[in-house]
Coordinates of C-alpha atoms in Angstrom, one line a residue:
M1264 CA 0.0 0.0 0.0
D1265 CA 1.3 3.5 -0.8
I1266 CA 0.4 4.9 2.6
R1267 CA 2.5 5.6 5.8
N1268 CA 0.9 6.8 9.1
I1269 CA 3.3 8.5 11.4
A1270 CA 2.9 10.4 14.7
I1271 CA 5.4 12.9 16.0
I1272 CA 6.0 12.6 19.7
A1273 CA 8.3 14.5 22.1
H1274 CA 8.6 16.5 25.3
V1275 CA 7.1 20.0 25.2
D1276 CA 9.3 22.6 23.3
H1277 CA 11.5 20.0 21.5
G1278 CA 10.3 21.1 18.1
K1279 CA 7.4 18.8 16.9
T1280 CA 5.3 21.5 15.3
T1281 CA 8.3 23.1 13.6
L1282 CA 9.2 19.7 12.1
V1283 CA 5.6 19.4 10.8
D1284 CA 6.1 22.9 9.2
R1285 CA 9.2 21.7 7.5
I1286 CA 7.5 18.5 6.2
L1287 CA 4.5 20.5 4.8
H1288 CA 6.9 23.0 3.1
S1289 CA 9.2 20.4 1.7
T1290 CA 6.3 18.5 0.0
N1291 CA 4.9 21.7 -1.6
V1292 CA 1.6 21.6 0.2
F1293 CA 1.4 25.4 -0.2
R1294 CA 1.6 27.7 -3.2
D1295 CA 4.9 29.5 -3.7
N1296 CA 3.3 32.9 -3.0
Q1297 CA 1.1 31.6 0.0
E1298 CA 1.7 33.3 3.4
T1299 CA 1.9 30.5 6.0
G1300 CA 3.8 31.9 8.9
E1301 CA 5.3 29.5 11.5
L1302 CA 3.8 26.7 13.7
I1303 CA 1.1 26.1 11.0
M1304 CA -0.5 23.2 12.8
D1305 CA -1.1 25.3 16.1
S1306 CA -4.2 26.9 14.7
N1307 CA -6.1 27.3 17.9
P1308 CA -5.7 30.9 19.4
L1309 CA -4.9 29.4 22.9
E1310 CA -2.1 27.3 21.3
R1311 CA -0.6 30.3 19.6
E1312 CA -0.7 32.5 22.7
R1313 CA 0.9 29.9 25.0
G1314 CA 3.3 28.5 22.4
I1315 CA 2.3 24.9 23.0
T1316 CA 0.4 22.2 21.2
I1317 CA -2.8 21.3 23.1
F1318 CA -4.9 19.4 20.5
S1319 CA -3.5 16.7 18.2
K1320 CA -4.1 17.3 14.5
N1321 CA -3.8 15.5 11.2
A1322 CA -2.2 16.6 7.9
A1323 CA -1.3 14.5 4.9
V1324 CA 1.5 15.0 2.4
T1325 CA 2.5 13.1 -0.8
Y1326 CA 6.3 12.3 -1.2
K1327 CA 7.6 10.2 -4.1
G1328 CA 4.1 9.1 -4.9
I1329 CA 3.4 7.8 -1.4
K1330 CA 0.9 9.4 0.9
I1331 CA 2.1 10.2 4.4
N1332 CA -0.5 10.9 7.1
V1333 CA 1.3 13.1 9.8
I1334 CA -0.2 13.4 13.3
D1335 CA 1.1 16.3 15.4
T1336 CA 0.7 15.6 19.2
P1337 CA 0.9 17.7 22.3
G1338 CA 4.1 17.6 24.3
H1339 CA 2.8 18.5 27.7
S1340 CA 2.0 15.7 30.2
D1341 CA -1.4 17.3 31.1
F1342 CA -2.6 16.5 27.5
G1343 CA -1.3 12.9 27.6
G1344 CA -4.9 11.7 26.9
E1345 CA -4.7 13.3 23.4
V1346 CA -1.4 11.4 22.7
E1347 CA -2.7 8.0 24.0
R1348 CA -5.7 7.9 21.6
V1349 CA -4.1 9.3 18.4
L1350 CA -1.2 6.8 18.6
K1351 CA -3.8 4.2 17.6
M1352 CA -3.9 5.7 14.2
A1353 CA -0.1 5.5 13.6
D1354 CA 2.1 2.6 12.4
G1355 CA 5.3 4.4 13.3
V1356 CA 6.5 7.4 15.4
I1357 CA 9.1 10.0 15.1
L1358 CA 10.6 10.5 18.6
L1359 CA 12.0 14.0 18.7
V1360 CA 14.7 14.8 21.3
D1361 CA 16.4 18.1 22.0
A1362 CA 20.2 17.8 21.5
F1363 CA 20.9 19.7 24.7
E1364 CA 18.1 18.7 27.1
G1365 CA 18.0 15.0 26.1
P1366 CA 15.1 12.7 27.1
M1367 CA 12.7 14.5 29.5
P1368 CA 9.7 13.2 31.6
Q1369 CA 7.2 13.4 28.7
T1370 CA 9.6 11.7 26.3
R1371 CA 9.5 8.7 28.6
F1372 CA 5.7 8.8 28.9
V1373 CA 4.9 9.0 25.2
L1374 CA 7.7 6.5 24.2
Q1375 CA 6.4 4.0 26.6
K1376 CA 2.9 4.3 25.0
A1377 CA 4.3 3.9 21.5
L1378 CA 6.4 0.9 22.4
Q1379 CA 3.4 -0.8 24.1
L1380 CA 1.5 -0.4 20.8
N1381 CA 4.5 -1.9 19.0
L1382 CA 5.0 1.2 16.7
K1383 CA 8.2 1.5 14.7
P1384 CA 10.3 4.3 16.2
I1385 CA 12.6 6.8 14.3
V1386 CA 14.7 8.9 16.6
V1387 CA 15.4 12.5 15.5
I1388 CA 17.9 14.5 17.6
N1389 CA 16.8 18.1 16.9
K1390 CA 18.5 21.5 17.6
V1391 CA 22.1 20.3 17.0
D1392 CA 22.9 24.0 16.1
K1393 CA 22.4 25.0 19.7
D1394 CA 25.3 26.0 21.9
N1395 CA 26.4 23.3 24.4
C1396 CA 24.5 20.6 22.5
R1397 CA 25.7 17.0 23.0
P1398 CA 24.1 14.9 20.3
D1399 CA 26.2 11.7 20.9
E1400 CA 25.6 11.8 24.6
V1401 CA 21.8 12.3 24.0
H1402 CA 21.8 9.4 21.6
D1403 CA 23.2 7.1 24.3
Q1404 CA 20.6 8.4 26.8
V1405 CA 17.8 7.6 24.3
F1406 CA 19.2 4.1 23.8
E1407 CA 19.3 3.7 27.6
L1408 CA 15.7 4.9 27.8
F1409 CA 14.5 2.4 25.2
F1410 CA 16.3 -0.4 27.2
N1411 CA 14.8 0.7 30.5
L1412 CA 11.3 0.6 28.9
D1413 CA 11.8 -3.0 27.9
A1414 CA 12.0 -2.3 24.1
T1415 CA 12.3 -5.4 21.9
E1416 CA 15.5 -6.2 19.9
E1417 CA 13.9 -4.8 16.8
Q1418 CA 12.8 -1.6 18.6
L1419 CA 16.3 -1.1 20.0
D1420 CA 17.7 -1.1 16.5
F1421 CA 16.2 2.3 15.8
P1422 CA 17.4 4.6 13.0
T1423 CA 18.7 8.0 14.2
F1424 CA 18.6 11.4 12.3
Y1425 CA 20.2 14.6 13.4
G1426 CA 19.3 18.1 12.4
S1427 CA 17.8 21.5 13.1
G1428 CA 14.1 22.2 12.4
K1429 CA 14.8 25.9 12.6
N1430 CA 17.4 25.8 9.9
G1431 CA 15.4 23.3 7.9
W1432 CA 17.8 20.3 7.6
F1433 CA 17.8 16.7 8.8
N1434 CA 20.4 14.0 8.0
D1435 CA 21.4 10.5 9.2
S1436 CA 24.8 12.1 10.3
L1437 CA 25.8 15.3 11.9
T1438 CA 26.8 16.8 8.5
P1439 CA 24.2 19.4 7.5
S1440 CA 22.2 18.4 4.5
E1441 CA 20.5 20.8 2.1
D1442 CA 17.0 20.0 3.3
I1443 CA 14.9 17.4 5.1
T1444 CA 14.9 14.9 2.2
P1445 CA 17.1 12.3 4.1
L1446 CA 14.4 12.2 6.9
M1447 CA 11.6 11.9 4.4
D1448 CA 13.4 9.0 2.7
G1449 CA 13.9 7.5 6.2
I1450 CA 10.1 7.6 6.8
L1451 CA 9.4 5.7 3.6
K1452 CA 12.2 3.2 4.4
Y1453 CA 11.6 2.5 8.1
V1454 CA 7.9 3.1 8.8
P1455 CA 6.0 0.0 7.8
E1456 CA 2.9 0.0 5.6
P1457 CA -0.4 -0.1 7.6
K1458 CA -1.2 -3.6 9.0
V1459 CA -4.4 -4.7 7.3
S1460 CA -6.5 -7.7 8.3
E1461 CA -8.8 -9.5 5.9
G1462 CA -12.5 -9.3 6.5
P1463 CA -15.4 -6.8 6.6
L1464 CA -15.2 -3.2 7.7
Q1465 CA -13.7 -2.2 11.1
M1466 CA -12.7 1.3 12.1
Q1467 CA -12.2 2.9 15.5
I1468 CA -13.1 6.5 16.1
T1469 CA -10.0 8.1 17.7
S1470 CA -10.7 11.8 17.2
L1471 CA -13.5 14.2 16.7
D1472 CA -13.8 17.1 14.3
Y1473 CA -16.5 19.7 14.0
S1474 CA -17.9 21.8 11.1
S1475 CA -20.6 24.4 11.3
F1476 CA -22.0 22.9 8.0
L1477 CA -21.6 19.2 8.6
G1478 CA -21.8 18.9 12.4
R1479 CA -19.7 16.4 14.3
I1480 CA -17.2 14.4 12.2
A1481 CA -15.7 11.0 13.3
V1482 CA -12.0 10.6 12.5
G1483 CA -10.1 7.3 12.7
K1484 CA -8.1 4.7 10.8
V1485 CA -9.8 2.0 8.8
T1486 CA -8.2 -1.2 10.1
R1487 CA -10.1 -3.7 8.0
G1488 CA -12.2 -3.8 4.9
S1489 CA -13.3 -0.5 3.3
I1490 CA -15.9 2.2 4.0
K1491 CA -18.1 3.7 1.3
E1492 CA -20.3 6.7 1.0
G1493 CA -24.0 5.8 1.6
Q1494 CA -23.0 2.6 3.3
N1495 CA -25.2 1.3 6.2
I1496 CA -22.9 0.5 9.2
A1497 CA -23.2 -0.6 12.8
L1498 CA -21.9 1.9 15.4
M1499 CA -20.7 -0.3 18.3
Q1500 CA -20.4 1.8 21.4
T1501 CA -18.0 1.2 24.3
D1502 CA -21.0 0.5 26.7
G1503 CA -22.2 -2.4 24.4
V1504 CA -25.0 -0.5 22.6
V1505 CA -25.2 -1.0 18.9
K1506 CA -26.8 1.7 16.7
R1507 CA -27.7 1.5 13.0
N1508 CA -26.2 4.4 11.1
K1509 CA -25.5 5.5 7.5
V1510 CA -22.3 7.2 6.1
K1511 CA -23.4 10.4 4.4
E1512 CA -20.0 11.7 3.3
L1513 CA -16.4 10.5 3.4
Y1514 CA -13.2 12.6 3.5
V1515 CA -9.5 11.8 3.5
F1516 CA -6.8 14.2 4.7
E1517 CA -4.9 16.1 2.0
G1518 CA -2.3 18.8 3.0
M1519 CA -3.9 20.9 5.7
G1520 CA -7.4 20.2 4.6
K1521 CA -9.7 17.3 3.5
R1522 CA -10.8 15.9 0.2
K1523 CA -14.2 14.2 -0.5
V1524 CA -14.0 10.6 -1.7
D1525 CA -16.4 7.7 -2.4
E1526 CA -14.4 5.0 -0.7
V1527 CA -11.6 4.6 1.8
V1528 CA -9.7 1.3 2.1
A1529 CA -8.1 -0.2 5.1
G1530 CA -4.8 1.5 6.2
D1531 CA -5.9 5.1 5.5
I1532 CA -7.1 7.7 8.0
C1533 CA -10.5 9.2 7.1
A1534 CA -13.2 11.5 8.4
V1535 CA -16.8 10.2 8.4
V1536 CA -19.8 12.6 8.2
G1537 CA -23.4 11.8 9.1
L1538 CA -23.0 9.5 12.1
E1539 CA -25.2 10.3 15.2
G1540 CA -24.5 9.8 18.9
F1541 CA -20.9 8.6 18.5
N1542 CA -18.1 9.0 21.0
I1543 CA -14.3 8.5 20.9
G1544 CA -13.5 4.8 21.2
D1545 CA -16.6 3.5 19.4
T1546 CA -16.2 1.1 16.5
I1547 CA -17.7 1.6 13.0
S1548 CA -18.4 -2.0 11.9
D1549 CA -19.9 -3.9 9.0
F1550 CA -23.7 -3.9 9.3
E1551 CA -24.0 -7.7 9.1
V1552 CA -20.7 -8.8 10.8
Q1553 CA -20.7 -6.8 14.0
E1554 CA -17.3 -6.9 15.7
A1555 CA -16.0 -4.2 18.1
L1556 CA -12.3 -3.3 18.5
P1557 CA -10.9 -3.1 22.1
A1558 CA -11.8 0.2 23.8
I1559 CA -9.2 3.0 24.1
K1560 CA -7.7 3.0 27.6
V1561 CA -6.6 6.4 28.9
D1562 CA -4.7 6.9 32.2
E1563 CA -6.9 8.1 35.1
P1564 CA -7.2 11.8 36.2
T1565 CA -5.0 12.8 39.2
M1566 CA -6.7 16.2 40.1
S1567 CA -10.1 17.6 40.8
M1568 CA -11.7 21.0 41.0
M1569 CA -15.1 22.3 41.9
F1570 CA -16.9 24.2 39.1
G1571 CA -19.9 26.2 40.0
I1572 CA -22.0 29.1 38.7
N1573 CA -20.8 32.6 39.4
T1574 CA -22.3 33.7 42.7
S1575 CA -20.6 37.1 43.1
P1576 CA -22.5 40.4 43.3
F1577 CA -21.2 41.1 39.7
F1578 CA -22.9 38.0 38.4
G1579 CA -24.1 38.2 34.8
R1580 CA -22.4 41.4 33.8
D1581 CA -20.0 40.0 31.2
G1582 CA -21.1 36.5 30.3
K1583 CA -23.6 35.1 27.9
F1584 CA -23.9 31.6 29.6
V1585 CA -24.4 31.9 33.3
T1586 CA -26.8 29.2 34.5
S1587 CA -26.0 25.7 35.9
R1588 CA -27.7 24.1 32.9
H1589 CA -25.3 26.0 30.5
L1590 CA -22.4 24.9 32.7
R1591 CA -23.4 21.3 32.9
D1592 CA -24.1 21.0 29.1
R1593 CA -20.7 22.5 28.3
L1594 CA -18.8 20.2 30.6
L1595 CA -20.6 17.1 29.3
A1596 CA -19.8 18.2 25.7
E1597 CA -16.1 18.5 26.7
T1598 CA -16.0 14.9 28.0
E1599 CA -17.0 13.6 24.6
K1600 CA -13.7 14.6 23.0
N1601 CA -11.4 15.1 26.1
L1602 CA -11.0 11.5 27.2
A1603 CA -8.8 12.3 30.3
L1604 CA -11.6 14.5 31.7
R1605 CA -14.4 13.3 34.1
I1606 CA -17.5 15.1 35.4
Q1607 CA -19.4 14.2 38.6
D1608 CA -22.5 15.7 40.0
T1609 CA -22.5 17.0 43.7
D1610 CA -25.2 17.5 46.3
S1611 CA -25.8 21.0 44.9
A1612 CA -27.4 21.4 41.4
D1613 CA -25.1 24.5 40.9
K1614 CA -21.8 22.7 41.4
F1615 CA -19.9 20.0 39.5
L1616 CA -16.7 18.1 40.4
V1617 CA -14.4 18.1 37.4
F1618 CA -11.4 15.6 37.3
G1619 CA -8.4 16.2 35.0
R1620 CA -4.7 15.4 34.5
G1621 CA -3.3 18.6 36.1
I1622 CA -3.6 22.4 36.5
L1623 CA -2.8 23.2 32.9
H1624 CA -5.3 20.6 31.6
L1625 CA -8.1 22.1 33.7
G1626 CA -6.8 25.7 33.1
V1627 CA -7.1 25.3 29.3
L1628 CA -10.7 24.1 29.7
I1629 CA -11.6 27.1 32.0
E1630 CA -9.9 29.5 29.6
S1631 CA -11.7 28.0 26.6
M1632 CA -15.1 28.3 28.4
R1633 CA -14.3 31.9 29.4
R1634 CA -13.7 32.8 25.8
E1635 CA -16.9 31.2 24.7
G1636 CA -18.9 33.5 27.0
Y1637 CA -19.3 31.4 30.2
E1638 CA -19.2 32.8 33.7
L1639 CA -18.2 30.4 36.5
T1640 CA -16.6 30.0 39.9
V1641 CA -13.8 27.5 40.4
G1642 CA -12.4 26.2 43.7
Q1643 CA -8.9 25.1 44.8
P1644 CA -7.4 22.1 42.9
Q1645 CA -7.3 18.9 45.0
V1646 CA -5.3 15.8 44.3
L1647 CA -7.2 12.5 44.1
T1648 CA -6.3 9.9 46.7
K1649 CA -6.8 6.2 46.8
T1650 CA -7.0 3.6 49.6
I1651 CA -4.6 0.7 48.8
D1652 CA -4.3 -2.1 51.3
G1653 CA -6.0 0.0 53.9
K1654 CA -3.5 2.9 53.5
K1655 CA -4.1 6.3 52.0
H1656 CA -2.1 6.8 48.7
E1657 CA -1.6 9.9 46.6
P1658 CA -0.3 10.6 43.1
F1659 CA 3.5 11.1 42.7
E1660 CA 5.3 12.8 39.9
T1661 CA 8.8 12.9 38.5
L1662 CA 10.0 16.5 38.5
V1663 CA 12.9 17.6 36.4
V1664 CA 14.6 21.0 36.9
D1665 CA 17.4 22.4 34.8
V1666 CA 18.9 25.5 36.5
P1667 CA 22.2 27.4 36.6
A1668 CA 24.5 25.8 39.3
D1669 CA 24.3 29.0 41.5
F1670 CA 20.6 28.4 42.1
S1671 CA 20.6 24.6 42.6
G1672 CA 20.7 24.9 46.4
K1673 CA 17.5 27.1 46.4
V1674 CA 15.7 24.6 44.1
I1675 CA 16.6 21.6 46.3
D1676 CA 15.5 23.5 49.4
L1677 CA 12.1 24.5 47.8
V1678 CA 11.4 20.9 46.6
T1679 CA 12.4 19.1 49.8
Q1680 CA 10.1 21.5 51.8
R1681 CA 7.3 20.1 49.7
K1682 CA 8.2 16.5 50.5
G1683 CA 10.2 15.9 47.3
E1684 CA 13.2 13.5 47.2
M1685 CA 16.1 14.1 44.9
N1686 CA 17.2 11.1 42.8
V1687 CA 19.6 12.6 40.2
M1688 CA 21.9 15.5 40.3
E1689 CA 24.3 16.0 37.3
S1690 CA 25.9 18.8 35.3
K1691 CA 24.5 19.4 31.8
G1692 CA 26.8 22.0 30.1
D1693 CA 26.7 25.0 32.4
M1694 CA 23.4 24.0 33.9
Q1695 CA 22.6 21.7 36.8
H1696 CA 20.1 18.8 36.0
L1697 CA 18.0 17.8 39.0
E1698 CA 15.4 15.0 39.2
F1699 CA 13.0 14.6 42.1
E1700 CA 10.1 12.4 43.1
I1701 CA 7.4 14.6 44.6
P1702 CA 3.7 14.3 45.6
S1703 CA 1.5 16.0 43.0
R1704 CA 0.2 18.3 45.9
G1705 CA 3.7 19.6 46.2
L1706 CA 3.7 20.9 42.6
I1707 CA 0.7 23.2 43.2
G1708 CA 2.2 26.7 43.6
L1709 CA 5.8 25.5 43.1
R1710 CA 6.4 27.0 39.7
S1711 CA 6.0 30.7 40.7
N1712 CA 8.0 30.3 43.9
M1713 CA 10.8 28.5 41.9
L1714 CA 10.9 31.2 39.2
T1715 CA 11.2 33.9 41.9
A1716 CA 13.9 32.0 43.7
T1717 CA 16.0 31.4 40.6
A1718 CA 15.5 34.8 38.9
G1719 CA 13.4 33.2 36.2
E1720 CA 16.2 30.8 35.1
A1721 CA 14.7 27.4 36.2
I1722 CA 13.2 25.1 33.5
M1723 CA 10.6 22.7 35.1
A1724 CA 8.9 19.6 33.7
H1725 CA 7.0 16.9 35.4
T1726 CA 5.0 13.8 34.7
F1727 CA 2.9 11.3 36.7
I1728 CA 4.5 8.1 37.9
D1729 CA 2.2 6.2 40.3
Y1730 CA 0.2 6.3 43.5
K1731 CA 2.4 6.0 46.6
P1732 CA 1.7 6.3 50.4
W1733 CA 0.5 9.7 51.7
K1734 CA 3.4 11.9 52.7
G1735 CA 1.6 14.0 55.4
P1736 CA 0.9 17.7 55.5
I1737 CA 2.8 20.0 53.0
P1738 CA 3.3 23.6 53.8
S1739 CA 1.1 25.9 51.7
R1740 CA 1.0 29.7 51.2
N1741 CA 2.4 31.5 54.3
N1742 CA 0.9 34.9 53.8
G1743 CA -2.7 35.9 54.3
V1744 CA -4.7 38.2 52.0
L1745 CA -6.4 41.6 52.2
I1746 CA -10.1 41.4 51.7
S1747 CA -12.4 44.2 50.6
K1748 CA -15.0 45.1 53.3
N1749 CA -16.9 47.5 51.0
Q1750 CA -18.4 47.4 47.5
G1751 CA -17.5 50.2 45.2
T1752 CA -14.7 51.7 43.1
T1753 CA -11.2 51.6 44.5
T1754 CA -9.4 54.9 45.0
A1755 CA -5.7 55.8 44.7
Y1756 CA -5.9 57.5 48.1
S1757 CA -7.0 54.3 49.9
I1758 CA -4.6 52.0 48.0
D1759 CA -1.7 54.4 48.7
K1760 CA -2.4 54.2 52.5
L1761 CA -2.6 50.3 52.3
Q1762 CA 0.4 49.7 50.1
D1763 CA 2.7 48.9 53.0
R1764 CA 0.3 46.1 54.1
G1765 CA 0.7 44.0 51.0
T1766 CA 1.0 43.5 47.2
F1767 CA -2.2 44.5 45.3
F1768 CA -4.0 42.6 42.6
I1769 CA -6.1 45.6 41.6
D1770 CA -5.6 49.1 40.3
P1771 CA -7.3 52.4 41.4
G1772 CA -10.6 52.7 39.6
D1773 CA -11.4 49.0 39.6
E1774 CA -14.8 47.9 41.0
V1775 CA -14.6 45.5 44.0
Y1776 CA -17.2 43.8 46.2
I1777 CA -17.4 42.6 49.8
G1778 CA -15.3 39.5 50.2
Q1779 CA -13.1 40.0 47.1
I1780 CA -9.4 39.4 47.6
I1781 CA -7.6 42.5 46.5
A1782 CA -4.1 42.0 47.8
E1783 CA -1.6 39.6 49.4
H1784 CA -0.9 40.4 53.0
I1785 CA 2.8 40.8 54.1
K1786 CA 2.0 38.6 57.2
P1787 CA 0.1 35.4 57.8
G1788 CA -3.6 35.9 58.6
D1789 CA -6.3 37.8 56.6
L1790 CA -7.2 41.4 57.0
N1791 CA -10.4 43.2 56.0
V1792 CA -9.7 46.6 54.5
N1793 CA -11.5 49.5 52.9
A1794 CA -10.0 50.3 49.5
T1795 CA -12.9 52.5 48.3
E1796 CA -12.5 55.5 50.7
G1797 CA -12.0 58.8 48.9
K1798 CA -10.0 61.7 50.3
K1799 CA -12.1 64.1 52.5
L1800 CA -12.1 67.5 50.7
T1801 CA -12.5 70.7 52.8
N1802 CA -12.2 74.3 51.9
M1803 CA -9.1 74.7 54.1
R1804 CA -5.8 74.1 52.3
A1805 CA -3.2 71.9 54.0
S1806 CA -0.2 73.9 55.2
G1807 CA 2.1 71.6 53.2
S1808 CA 1.3 70.5 49.7
D1809 CA -0.1 67.0 49.3
G1810 CA 2.6 64.5 48.4
T1811 CA 2.1 62.9 45.0
V1812 CA 0.4 59.5 45.3
R1813 CA 2.7 56.8 43.9
I1814 CA 0.9 53.5 43.3
T1815 CA 2.9 50.4 42.6
P1816 CA 1.5 48.6 39.5
K1817 CA -0.8 45.6 40.4
K1818 CA 0.5 42.1 40.3
E1819 CA -0.9 40.4 37.2
M1820 CA -1.6 36.7 37.6
T1821 CA -2.6 34.2 34.9
L1822 CA -5.5 31.8 35.4
E1823 CA -3.1 28.9 36.3
E1824 CA -1.2 31.1 38.8
C1825 CA -4.5 32.0 40.5
M1826 CA -5.4 28.3 40.6
E1827 CA -2.1 27.6 42.3
Y1828 CA -2.4 30.6 44.7
I1829 CA -5.8 30.1 46.3
Q1830 CA -6.4 28.2 49.5
E1831 CA -9.3 26.0 50.6
D1832 CA -11.6 28.8 51.7
E1833 CA -11.0 30.8 48.5
C1834 CA -12.1 30.5 44.9
I1835 CA -11.8 32.2 41.5
E1836 CA -14.5 34.1 39.7
V1837 CA -14.0 33.7 35.9
T1838 CA -15.9 35.8 33.4
P1839 CA -15.1 36.6 29.7
K1840 CA -13.5 39.9 30.8
V1841 CA -12.0 39.5 34.2
I1842 CA -10.5 37.0 36.7
R1843 CA -11.1 37.8 40.3
L1844 CA -10.0 36.1 43.5
R1845 CA -12.5 35.9 46.3
K1846 CA -13.5 34.1 49.5
V1847 CA -16.0 31.3 49.3
Y1848 CA -18.0 33.0 52.0
L1849 CA -18.2 36.7 51.1
D1850 CA -19.7 37.8 54.5
E1851 CA -17.1 38.1 57.3
N1852 CA -19.5 36.6 59.9
D1853 CA -20.1 33.6 57.7
R1854 CA -16.3 33.1 57.3
K1855 CA -15.9 33.2 61.1
R1856 CA -18.8 30.7 61.6
F1857 CA -17.3 28.4 59.0
S1858 CA -13.8 28.5 60.4
K1859 CA -15.2 27.8 64.0
G1860 CA -17.1 24.8 62.6
A1861 CA -14.1 23.5 60.8
K1862 CA -12.0 23.7 63.9
M1863 CA -14.6 21.9 66.0
E1864 CA -14.8 19.1 63.5
A1865 CA -10.9 18.8 63.5

């Protein structure tokens, strides 16, 4: 068959999307005069802003008469669910590794999944043009990683290419080539043709697409037989229900888009239009011979957050979707395509417990909802615990930190305070490479503290390992907060008088309400303050001229930073225009009553 299906996997920032750009350009997908820019596959606005891939995407190119389906995957461990399901469509993987950083936590995670599926690996050592790069040493580390993951003899005999995605060359040696032709030839040589079984139609839905004209579109690889336009099929769902359906239209991937076809044979990846009520993991089977493929298994979530309707006094000012029904429908729609996400109802009809892979995973969901016009309140992230052999267990992660040697002591101190244990400490060029095993709880709020302690020099990465025995209490935020005791517009006069009490999250002229968190206190313990008081004006001039009010700019916090910052009795109000921190109980007397009750229970 003249088809190759390949997924590109790597740790975050090792150059996957740039490599896809090079493949698209080298196979003349675009016209000569066409403006394409960079990171072509990262088409989502959130991806472009953050500079990371969040959603896996397909493209198809033709090279030497052979069609290559290319799947770009996310590199962040929080989006591991995306990688796990799309690898089912591939027959080979390009494992991309940075020539300086070497294998990182996510490299291990995605490679393990690929080896379990018995996919043929091609190793590409990227960024060999960087200072301090060490391609030979990295190659040995990759081989060691394969060996540690119990790779077969055949998998250990992987081909290796070197190059620079930025400079547009890849070769099977360190000698720069003119372009990426050697790598493209390597894909044709080493990636096997799709394995096709004899028999009637079988296709597993591994991805969803959506079109405002066509509705929901099922995407997957045909593993057996062929699928035709107008064909009657059996949709076999993961819960055992079988539905009769009809294929209205069929598309295959071509370049960055899709092309309508009448028939798709086994081995190719296609998009099916017209199916109703399908989910990821369902099997499209022959109508007469109904055989389901094994369900897609995705690792369990490790973190939960409470999502509720916005209950602040400013409720409904910015958002279009504000009711619990809107919130519930949106969350349920998300679980259809986001396999690593779970939703659970609570005692209250206005609140839902949402389970995800980590703060970034949940943060991207909240940010997407906010941009779509939703208003909501989210609580403090909590790790999920399990009882194993009668003992409480919690999720642990591997934390890797690369930092200049001068700051390594501060990093070790910060991580050990949070019950982390150091396993590896080695020099990597002029950087110190540190590896820790740390409870997932210890990672909440660690990034901002570490960047402060290392003057922004630390590079952090982490990935889930396993559940291990509970480590006991971990110190959280030391400082209290300043809480507004009035509703109104803040004044420069009031903020100026309160500046020595803490770091403000608001500017003069912002509207605040009772119970809103407006600043971080310089001491432990919370303080209720009035930030809306104006200066009393009389007709008597002061003997000395008034000093000019100098207000320090407010501290800007991203959504993820807010999620890491808040404590148990605090939450975040998220609307399309603003993100505010607030207390769960806005009234001061309610807060006192709640804290007394909590102490009595303890």
